[in-house]
Amino acid sequence: MSRNAAAPLERARKAMRLLIATVLMAMIPIAGFAKEALPAADDPVLEQRLMNLATELRCLVCQNQTLADSSAELAADLREEMRIKMRGGASDSEVIEYLVARYGDFVLYRPPLKASTLLLWSGPAILLLLGVIVLMRNLSQRGRPGAQTPLSDAAQARVKDLLGTNQETERA
C-alpha cells in the first residue's frame, strides 16, 4: 500500500477513535442518575401483599399513580412504612387506617362516600348536568328569532335612498 493511500485510512481511524472517546465521555454523567437496586424481598408473600395493598393507595406526589406504580421518593418511603407495619403484624385494614389517619382520605384511590368526599363523587355528574343545561339553553335560543323592532319612517326612507328604490319608483 502506498503512503498516499494509507493517509486517509489513518485519518478515518483517528476520527473513529475520537468519536468513540467522545461518546464514552458523554455517557459519564448518566452514571450520576443510577440508583441502588432495591434489596430482594426477604418475604415474597409479604412483598406481594404489600404490592396488592399499594395498588389501592394513591401516591401523594404523583396523584394519578398508585403507590405500587410510583417511583417518587415519598412513595418508596410510604411502601417502606407499610412494610414495617406489616412485619409488625398489622392487617391490611390497620395499615390503611394508619395511612388515612396520617394523610386523609386522599391517600385512598377509591375514597369512601361520606360528607367530606361528597363533592368528589358528585362533581362529574354536576358538571355534566350543567353542560347539558347550557347546551339546551343555547339550542333553544338558536331556533327563536330575536325580537325585531320596526324601522322608523326616517330609517325606512334612508334605506330606500341607499338602495335606490326611490329613484326607480319615481321613474315608473
PDB file of C-alpha atoms in Angstrom, residues 47-59 64-70 79 82 86 92 96 99 107-110:
ATOM      1  CA  GLU A  47     -43.986  -8.250  49.412  1.00  0.00           C
ATOM      2  CA  GLN A  48     -46.894  -9.479  47.287  1.00  0.00           C
ATOM      3  CA  ARG A  49     -49.352  -8.446  49.979  1.00  0.00           C
ATOM      4  CA  LEU A  50     -47.688  -5.024  50.162  1.00  0.00           C
ATOM      5  CA  MET A  51     -47.885  -4.514  46.387  1.00  0.00           C
ATOM      6  CA  ASN A  52     -51.543  -5.590  46.302  1.00  0.00           C
ATOM      7  CA  LEU A  53     -52.350  -3.091  49.035  1.00  0.00           C
ATOM      8  CA  ALA A  54     -50.212  -0.383  47.403  1.00  0.00           C
ATOM      9  CA  THR A  55     -52.350  -0.604  44.247  1.00  0.00           C
ATOM     10  CA  GLU A  56     -55.294   0.639  46.352  1.00  0.00           C
ATOM     11  CA  LEU A  57     -53.418   3.700  47.607  1.00  0.00           C
ATOM     12  CA  ARG A  58     -52.606   6.956  45.804  1.00  0.00           C
ATOM     13  CA  CYS A  59     -49.130   8.424  45.542  1.00  0.00           C
ATOM     14  CA  ASN A  64     -52.563   9.936  39.388  1.00  0.00           C
ATOM     15  CA  GLN A  65     -50.457   6.885  40.187  1.00  0.00           C
ATOM     16  CA  THR A  66     -50.769   4.210  42.778  1.00  0.00           C
ATOM     17  CA  LEU A  67     -48.112   3.726  45.424  1.00  0.00           C
ATOM     18  CA  ALA A  68     -47.191   0.484  43.672  1.00  0.00           C
ATOM     19  CA  ASP A  69     -46.559   2.249  40.329  1.00  0.00           C
ATOM     20  CA  SER A  70     -44.884   5.409  41.594  1.00  0.00           C
ATOM     21  CA  ARG A  79     -44.099   1.488  50.938  1.00  0.00           C
ATOM     22  CA  MET A  82     -46.240  -0.163  55.130  1.00  0.00           C
ATOM     23  CA  MET A  86     -46.939  -5.470  58.043  1.00  0.00           C
ATOM     24  CA  ASP A  92     -54.246  -4.595  55.630  1.00  0.00           C
ATOM     25  CA  ILE A  96     -54.904   1.611  55.547  1.00  0.00           C
ATOM     26  CA  LEU A  99     -52.279   5.965  56.344  1.00  0.00           C
ATOM     27  CA  VAL A 107     -54.433   8.632  50.030  1.00  0.00           C
ATOM     28  CA  LEU A 108     -57.159   6.152  49.043  1.00  0.00           C
ATOM     29  CA  TYR A 109     -57.521   5.576  45.325  1.00  0.00           C
ATOM     30  CA  ARG A 110     -61.246   4.952  45.888  1.00  0.00           C
TER      31      ARG A 110
END
